Amino acid sequence: MLSLERVSKVYRVGTFGGGQVRAVSELSFALAPGEVVALIGESGSGKSTVGRMVLNLLPVSTGSIRFDGIALSDLRQGDRKDYWRRVQGVFQDPFSAYNPIFKADRIFRTLRAEFFPRVETGDWNRRLDGALQAVGLNPQQVRDKFPHQLSGGQLQRLLIARALLLDVQLLVADEIISMLDASTRVDVLNLLADLKARGMAILFITHDLGLANYLSDRVIVLYRGCMVEAGPAEAVFENPQHPYTRMLVAATPRLDCKWPVSDWTPPVGEGEGLGCVYSARCPLCDGQCNRPPVPIETAAGHRVACWRVADPGH
Ligand SMILES: Nc1ncnc2c1ncn2[C@@H]1O[C@H](COP(=O)(O)OP(=O)(O)OP(=O)(O)O)[C@@H](O)[C@H]1O
Ligand SMILES: [Mg+2]
């Protein structure tokens, strides 16, 4: 359904865009219908950048992203609307998705005008109430309310209900659980599990190992924009191969702690021809790590980008 082929993203920054930040490097992965893939990594590792490129909100610098075989870069204006009917995103801060001066359910009016202009009012109200109930909301309690009258969890659910009305095939969920309190977190997590059971694919972006482990079929560990390890969730968490993943799993024995947050910004060039992106922090680093590692498959579907795993005796 979705496939990324050697996708990189370089942002232009600074006065007149003279500087560059390499946010994602040569990332490849695929997502099948009904599959949940977690993209995990510490702050600044490029997760949201990948999410925004998949949502076609940001162009790739190199490489390609295809949905049902069609490259997103080939979509024209009209096709893009059709794409967003099939692929939607829900983001970390639910409040930012709403205009505080309008009632929260205005998002549904806009949705109807945009995508369902011919559906008559009675039918639309039935569909809307059905979608609200499906995400565990009582339509009477949430309709006609302003964003400040609703909780973060309720606002997240309204956005998920929006995705349900569109009957999307892929949901990009970017840190949607982090801002919620503990009890709401479990509800939204269970809701995502329901969506998966209905056949919706989810790109689940998080820096929380426990959440990734709970929900996903496969995980991709990013370090400074590079995939260092990817594979079935069980394999990666129970048998991590990359020194970085090992360190993280060892440091979070209950798998429910947050990752360390760093304010590191990747300069362009790092990891590019200069060697392994993790070499500066890696306890196993040796002479061969001055070349960028080529991912190898250590078990079915379990890929690791590390020379020392590829050639432990060296
Ligand atoms: N619009 C932008 N312009 C320039 N640099 C950007 C832009 N957006 C992100 N970056 C940089 O790209 C890198 C990756 O950012 P990104 O937001 O994708 O990381 P993230 O993994 O989502 O982090 P977090 O966990 O904090 O949300 C960071 O170094 C960030 O500073
Ligand atoms: Mg982010």
Short mmCIF file of C-alpha atoms and ligand atoms in Angstrom, two decimals:
data_model
loop_
_atom_site.label_atom_id
_atom_site.label_comp_id
_atom_site.label_asym_id
_atom_site.label_seq_id
_atom_site.Cartn_x
_atom_site.Cartn_y
_atom_site.Cartn_z
CA MET A 1 0.00 0.00 0.00
CA LEU A 2 2.58 2.58 1.14
CA SER A 3 6.23 2.30 0.26
CA LEU A 4 9.18 4.57 0.86
CA GLU A 5 12.20 4.08 -1.32
CA ARG A 6 15.47 5.68 -0.17
CA VAL A 7 13.71 8.80 1.04
CA SER A 8 15.82 11.73 2.25
CA LYS A 9 14.84 15.18 3.44
CA VAL A 10 17.14 18.17 3.66
CA TYR A 11 15.67 21.40 5.05
CA ARG A 12 17.04 24.75 3.96
CA VAL A 13 17.59 26.97 6.98
CA GLY A 14 19.13 30.30 7.89
CA THR A 15 19.19 33.59 6.07
CA PHE A 16 18.29 33.10 2.39
CA GLY A 17 18.14 29.33 3.01
CA GLY A 18 21.93 29.08 2.87
CA GLY A 19 22.21 26.43 5.59
CA GLN A 20 20.96 22.89 5.43
CA VAL A 21 19.66 20.37 7.92
CA ARG A 22 19.55 16.72 6.92
CA ALA A 23 16.48 15.42 8.75
CA VAL A 24 15.99 12.03 7.04
CA SER A 25 18.53 9.88 5.18
CA GLU A 26 17.85 7.10 2.70
CA LEU A 27 14.85 5.66 4.53
CA SER A 28 13.05 2.70 2.98
CA PHE A 29 10.09 0.79 4.37
CA ALA A 30 6.63 -0.43 3.39
CA LEU A 31 3.27 -0.56 5.12
CA ALA A 32 0.51 -3.06 4.30
CA PRO A 33 -3.24 -2.63 4.90
CA GLY A 34 -4.18 -3.20 8.54
CA GLU A 35 -0.56 -3.04 9.64
CA VAL A 36 0.75 -0.79 12.41
CA VAL A 37 4.33 0.34 11.94
CA ALA A 38 5.92 2.34 14.74
CA LEU A 39 8.51 4.92 13.89
CA ILE A 40 10.54 5.40 17.03
CA GLY A 41 13.47 7.62 17.89
CA GLU A 42 14.52 10.41 20.17
CA SER A 43 13.59 14.03 19.65
CA GLY A 44 14.93 15.43 16.38
CA SER A 45 15.44 11.99 14.79
CA GLY A 46 13.17 12.90 11.87
CA LYS A 47 9.94 11.10 12.78
CA SER A 48 7.54 13.99 12.13
CA THR A 49 9.38 14.85 8.94
CA VAL A 50 8.68 11.32 7.67
CA GLY A 51 5.02 11.69 8.77
CA ARG A 52 4.62 14.98 6.94
CA MET A 53 6.19 13.59 3.77
CA VAL A 54 3.87 10.55 3.90
CA LEU A 55 0.92 12.93 4.30
CA ASN A 56 2.14 14.76 1.21
CA LEU A 57 2.44 17.99 3.19
CA LEU A 58 6.15 18.16 2.52
CA PRO A 59 8.06 17.09 -0.61
CA VAL A 60 10.90 14.58 -0.38
CA SER A 61 14.37 15.87 -1.29
CA THR A 62 15.38 12.59 -2.91
CA GLY A 63 13.87 9.12 -3.16
CA SER A 64 10.19 8.36 -3.62
CA ILE A 65 7.04 7.66 -1.65
CA ARG A 66 4.38 5.59 -3.38
CA PHE A 67 0.81 4.87 -2.37
CA ASP A 68 -0.80 2.00 -4.27
CA GLY A 69 2.07 2.25 -6.73
CA ILE A 70 1.65 5.96 -7.53
CA ALA A 71 4.44 8.37 -6.57
CA LEU A 72 3.19 11.23 -4.37
CA SER A 73 5.36 13.61 -6.36
CA ASP A 74 3.23 12.82 -9.44
CA LEU A 75 -0.08 13.74 -7.77
CA ARG A 76 -1.78 16.81 -9.23
CA GLN A 77 -3.97 19.22 -7.29
CA GLY A 78 -7.17 17.18 -7.79
CA ASP A 79 -5.41 13.88 -7.01
CA ARG A 80 -4.06 15.31 -3.77
CA LYS A 81 -7.58 15.80 -2.43
CA ASP A 82 -8.33 12.20 -3.31
CA TYR A 83 -5.11 11.17 -1.54
CA TRP A 84 -6.17 12.95 1.66
CA ARG A 85 -9.43 11.11 1.50
CA ARG A 86 -7.41 7.94 1.91
CA VAL A 87 -4.58 9.14 4.12
CA GLN A 88 -5.05 11.44 7.10
CA GLY A 89 -2.94 12.59 10.03
CA VAL A 90 -3.58 13.21 13.69
CA PHE A 91 -0.92 15.18 15.54
CA GLN A 92 0.52 15.62 18.97
CA ASP A 93 -1.23 18.78 20.04
CA PRO A 94 -4.96 18.38 19.40
CA PHE A 95 -5.66 22.03 20.36
CA SER A 96 -3.57 23.31 17.47
CA ALA A 97 -5.85 21.55 14.98
CA TYR A 98 -8.83 23.71 16.02
CA ASN A 99 -9.58 27.38 15.71
CA PRO A 100 -10.57 28.47 19.24
CA ILE A 101 -13.22 30.90 17.99
CA PHE A 102 -15.20 28.24 16.16
CA LYS A 103 -17.04 25.28 17.58
CA ALA A 104 -14.97 22.09 17.44
CA ASP A 105 -17.45 20.22 15.24
CA ARG A 106 -16.89 22.80 12.51
CA ILE A 107 -14.21 20.39 11.23
CA PHE A 108 -17.09 18.12 10.20
CA ARG A 109 -18.95 20.88 8.37
CA THR A 110 -15.78 21.67 6.42
CA LEU A 111 -15.30 17.97 5.74
CA ARG A 112 -18.85 17.63 4.43
CA ALA A 113 -18.56 20.68 2.18
CA GLU A 114 -15.22 19.47 0.86
CA PHE A 115 -15.78 15.76 0.39
CA PHE A 116 -19.49 14.97 0.72
CA PRO A 117 -21.44 17.91 -0.76
CA ARG A 118 -24.17 15.64 -2.13
CA VAL A 119 -24.94 13.73 1.06
CA GLU A 120 -28.25 14.99 2.45
CA THR A 121 -28.45 16.33 5.99
CA GLY A 122 -30.28 13.45 7.69
CA ASP A 123 -27.90 10.90 6.22
CA TRP A 124 -24.88 13.05 7.11
CA ASN A 125 -26.01 13.41 10.74
CA ARG A 126 -26.44 9.66 11.01
CA ARG A 127 -22.95 9.06 9.61
CA LEU A 128 -21.45 11.69 11.89
CA ASP A 129 -23.09 10.31 15.02
CA GLY A 130 -21.96 6.81 14.02
CA ALA A 131 -18.35 7.98 13.67
CA LEU A 132 -18.48 9.82 17.01
CA GLN A 133 -19.86 6.77 18.74
CA ALA A 134 -17.21 4.61 17.11
CA VAL A 135 -14.50 6.68 18.78
CA GLY A 136 -16.29 6.49 22.13
CA LEU A 137 -17.82 9.98 22.11
CA ASN A 138 -21.38 10.85 22.99
CA PRO A 139 -22.56 13.09 20.09
CA GLN A 140 -24.80 15.14 22.41
CA GLN A 141 -21.86 15.90 24.68
CA VAL A 142 -19.39 17.00 22.04
CA ARG A 143 -21.40 18.60 19.25
CA ASP A 144 -21.84 22.37 19.49
CA LYS A 145 -18.91 22.75 21.91
CA PHE A 146 -15.95 25.07 21.63
CA PRO A 147 -12.45 23.49 21.76
CA HIS A 148 -11.81 24.85 25.28
CA GLN A 149 -14.95 23.07 26.50
CA LEU A 150 -13.52 19.69 25.45
CA SER A 151 -10.59 17.70 26.80
CA GLY A 152 -7.43 16.91 24.82
CA GLY A 153 -8.57 13.28 24.54
CA GLN A 154 -11.98 14.31 23.19
CA LEU A 155 -10.38 16.61 20.61
CA GLN A 156 -8.05 13.79 19.50
CA ARG A 157 -11.06 11.53 19.10
CA LEU A 158 -12.90 14.10 17.01
CA LEU A 159 -9.92 14.09 14.65
CA ILE A 160 -9.95 10.30 14.55
CA ALA A 161 -13.73 10.39 13.89
CA ARG A 162 -12.95 12.69 10.98
CA ALA A 163 -10.56 10.06 9.61
CA LEU A 164 -13.29 7.43 10.08
CA LEU A 165 -15.86 9.46 8.12
CA LEU A 166 -13.40 9.64 5.28
CA ASP A 167 -12.88 5.91 5.70
CA VAL A 168 -9.13 6.42 5.41
CA GLN A 169 -6.85 3.53 4.62
CA LEU A 170 -3.82 4.97 6.37
CA LEU A 171 -3.65 7.08 9.51
CA VAL A 172 -0.46 8.90 10.41
CA ALA A 173 -0.57 9.24 14.20
CA ASP A 174 2.21 11.56 15.32
CA GLU A 175 2.77 11.42 19.10
CA ILE A 176 -0.97 11.50 19.60
CA ILE A 177 -0.85 9.83 22.96
CA SER A 178 1.93 11.82 24.62
CA MET A 179 -0.18 14.80 25.63
CA LEU A 180 -3.00 12.81 27.15
CA ASP A 181 -3.39 11.82 30.77
CA ALA A 182 -2.93 8.18 31.75
CA SER A 183 -6.54 7.02 31.63
CA THR A 184 -7.29 8.77 28.33
CA ARG A 185 -4.09 7.33 26.89
CA VAL A 186 -5.34 3.80 27.36
CA ASP A 187 -8.68 4.68 25.72
CA VAL A 188 -7.06 6.26 22.67
CA LEU A 189 -4.60 3.37 22.45
CA ASN A 190 -7.46 0.89 22.48
CA LEU A 191 -9.26 2.96 19.88
CA LEU A 192 -6.21 2.71 17.61
CA ALA A 193 -6.21 -1.06 18.16
CA ASP A 194 -9.90 -1.08 17.03
CA LEU A 195 -9.04 0.88 13.90
CA LYS A 196 -6.30 -1.61 13.12
CA ALA A 197 -8.79 -4.45 13.56
CA ARG A 198 -11.05 -2.69 10.99
CA GLY A 199 -8.17 -2.91 8.50
CA MET A 200 -6.80 0.62 8.82
CA ALA A 201 -3.02 0.89 8.48
CA ILE A 202 -1.32 3.15 11.02
CA LEU A 203 2.05 4.85 10.93
CA PHE A 204 2.48 5.27 14.66
CA ILE A 205 5.08 7.88 15.52
CA THR A 206 6.32 7.86 19.08
CA HIS A 207 9.34 8.18 21.29
CA ASP A 208 7.73 5.92 23.84
CA LEU A 209 9.03 2.36 23.56
CA GLY A 210 6.18 0.93 25.61
CA LEU A 211 3.50 2.37 23.33
CA ALA A 212 5.35 1.12 20.27
CA ASN A 213 5.62 -2.32 21.79
CA TYR A 214 1.95 -2.40 22.77
CA LEU A 215 0.45 -1.44 19.45
CA SER A 216 2.74 -2.14 16.54
CA ASP A 217 3.42 -5.10 14.32
CA ARG A 218 6.74 -3.72 13.16
CA VAL A 219 9.06 -1.00 14.39
CA ILE A 220 11.63 1.19 12.71
CA VAL A 221 14.25 2.76 14.96
CA LEU A 222 15.56 6.06 13.66
CA TYR A 223 18.75 7.71 14.82
CA ARG A 224 19.51 11.15 13.41
CA GLY A 225 17.32 10.50 10.41
CA CYS A 226 18.82 7.08 9.61
CA MET A 227 17.17 3.72 10.08
CA VAL A 228 19.43 1.81 12.47
CA GLU A 229 17.15 -1.16 13.06
CA ALA A 230 13.79 -2.37 11.77
CA GLY A 231 11.77 -5.51 12.19
CA PRO A 232 8.87 -7.26 13.85
CA ALA A 233 8.15 -5.49 17.19
CA GLU A 234 8.75 -8.65 19.18
CA ALA A 235 12.10 -9.33 17.55
CA VAL A 236 13.35 -5.77 17.95
CA PHE A 237 12.31 -5.42 21.59
CA GLU A 238 13.20 -8.92 22.72
CA ASN A 239 16.32 -9.34 20.66
CA PRO A 240 17.65 -5.88 19.76
CA GLN A 241 20.74 -6.04 17.55
CA HIS A 242 21.91 -2.47 17.04
CA PRO A 243 24.01 -1.02 19.90
CA TYR A 244 21.65 1.98 20.01
CA THR A 245 18.48 -0.11 20.29
CA ARG A 246 20.21 -2.35 22.85
CA MET A 247 21.11 0.65 24.93
CA LEU A 248 17.55 1.97 24.80
CA VAL A 249 15.89 -1.32 25.61
CA ALA A 250 18.36 -1.94 28.45
CA ALA A 251 17.78 1.56 29.80
CA THR A 252 14.00 1.12 29.82
CA PRO A 253 13.46 -2.27 31.45
CA ARG A 254 9.72 -1.72 31.82
CA LEU A 255 9.46 -0.48 28.25
CA ASP A 256 7.21 2.32 29.37
CA CYS A 257 9.67 5.12 29.96
CA LYS A 258 10.21 8.03 27.65
CA TRP A 259 13.33 8.36 25.58
CA PRO A 260 15.96 10.91 26.45
CA VAL A 261 15.27 14.25 24.83
CA SER A 262 18.15 16.04 23.15
CA ASP A 263 18.20 19.35 21.33
CA TRP A 264 20.74 18.10 18.85
CA THR A 265 20.43 19.32 15.25
CA PRO A 266 21.94 17.17 12.52
CA PRO A 267 24.42 19.02 10.32
CA VAL A 268 24.41 18.02 6.68
CA GLY A 269 27.18 15.60 5.91
CA GLU A 270 27.01 13.66 9.14
CA GLY A 271 26.40 10.02 8.38
CA GLU A 272 26.94 10.73 4.71
CA GLY A 273 30.18 9.26 3.51
CA LEU A 274 31.57 10.09 6.94
CA GLY A 275 30.67 6.78 8.45
CA CYS A 276 28.04 5.36 10.74
CA VAL A 277 25.72 8.02 12.11
CA TYR A 278 25.90 6.43 15.58
CA SER A 279 29.70 6.04 15.67
CA ALA A 280 30.35 9.01 17.98
CA ARG A 281 28.21 7.46 20.73
CA CYS A 282 28.80 3.78 20.00
CA PRO A 283 30.78 1.68 22.47
CA LEU A 284 31.55 -0.88 19.74
CA CYS A 285 32.81 1.63 17.16
CA ASP A 286 35.99 0.58 15.39
CA GLY A 287 37.92 1.33 12.21
CA GLN A 288 35.33 -0.06 9.81
CA CYS A 289 32.65 2.31 11.16
CA ASN A 290 34.05 5.18 9.13
CA ARG A 291 31.93 3.86 6.25
CA PRO A 292 28.12 4.17 6.33
CA PRO A 293 26.78 0.73 7.31
CA VAL A 294 24.76 -1.25 4.78
CA PRO A 295 21.66 -2.76 6.45
CA ILE A 296 21.78 -6.53 6.74
CA GLU A 297 18.96 -8.94 7.52
CA THR A 298 19.72 -10.86 10.73
CA ALA A 299 16.41 -12.78 10.77
CA ALA A 300 13.23 -12.71 8.67
CA GLY A 301 12.32 -9.04 8.19
CA HIS A 302 14.77 -7.92 10.91
CA ARG A 303 17.21 -5.40 9.43
CA VAL A 304 20.14 -3.81 11.21
CA ALA A 305 22.49 -1.11 9.98
CA CYS A 306 25.69 -1.85 11.88
CA TRP A 307 29.06 -3.16 10.70
CA ARG A 308 29.70 -4.81 14.05
CA VAL A 309 26.51 -6.84 13.81
CA ALA A 310 27.29 -7.71 10.20
CA ASP A 311 30.83 -8.75 11.10
CA PRO A 312 31.07 -9.30 14.88
CA GLY A 313 34.52 -10.87 14.78
CA HIS A 314 36.14 -7.87 13.20
N1 LIG B 1 10.68 23.17 8.88
C1 LIG B 1 11.91 22.86 9.28
N2 LIG B 1 12.97 23.62 8.92
C2 LIG B 1 14.23 23.31 9.29
N3 LIG B 1 14.55 22.26 10.06
C3 LIG B 1 13.54 21.47 10.48
C4 LIG B 1 12.19 21.73 10.13
N4 LIG B 1 11.40 20.78 10.68
C5 LIG B 1 12.24 19.96 11.36
N5 LIG B 1 13.53 20.38 11.25
C6 LIG B 1 14.73 19.71 11.81
O1 LIG B 1 14.77 18.39 11.30
C7 LIG B 1 15.15 17.47 12.32
C8 LIG B 1 14.08 16.43 12.48
O2 LIG B 1 12.91 17.06 13.00
P1 LIG B 1 11.56 16.28 13.28
O3 LIG B 1 10.55 17.25 13.75
O4 LIG B 1 11.23 15.47 12.08
O5 LIG B 1 12.00 15.31 14.48
P2 LIG B 1 11.11 14.41 15.45
O6 LIG B 1 11.77 13.06 15.48
O7 LIG B 1 9.68 14.46 15.05
O8 LIG B 1 11.32 15.10 16.87
P3 LIG B 1 10.29 15.22 18.10
O9 LIG B 1 10.31 13.89 18.79
O10 LIG B 1 10.91 16.29 18.94
O11 LIG B 1 8.94 15.60 17.55
C9 LIG B 1 15.40 18.30 13.58
O12 LIG B 1 16.77 18.56 13.68
C10 LIG B 1 14.63 19.57 13.33
O13 LIG B 1 15.24 20.65 13.97
MG MG B 2 7.92 15.12 15.98
#
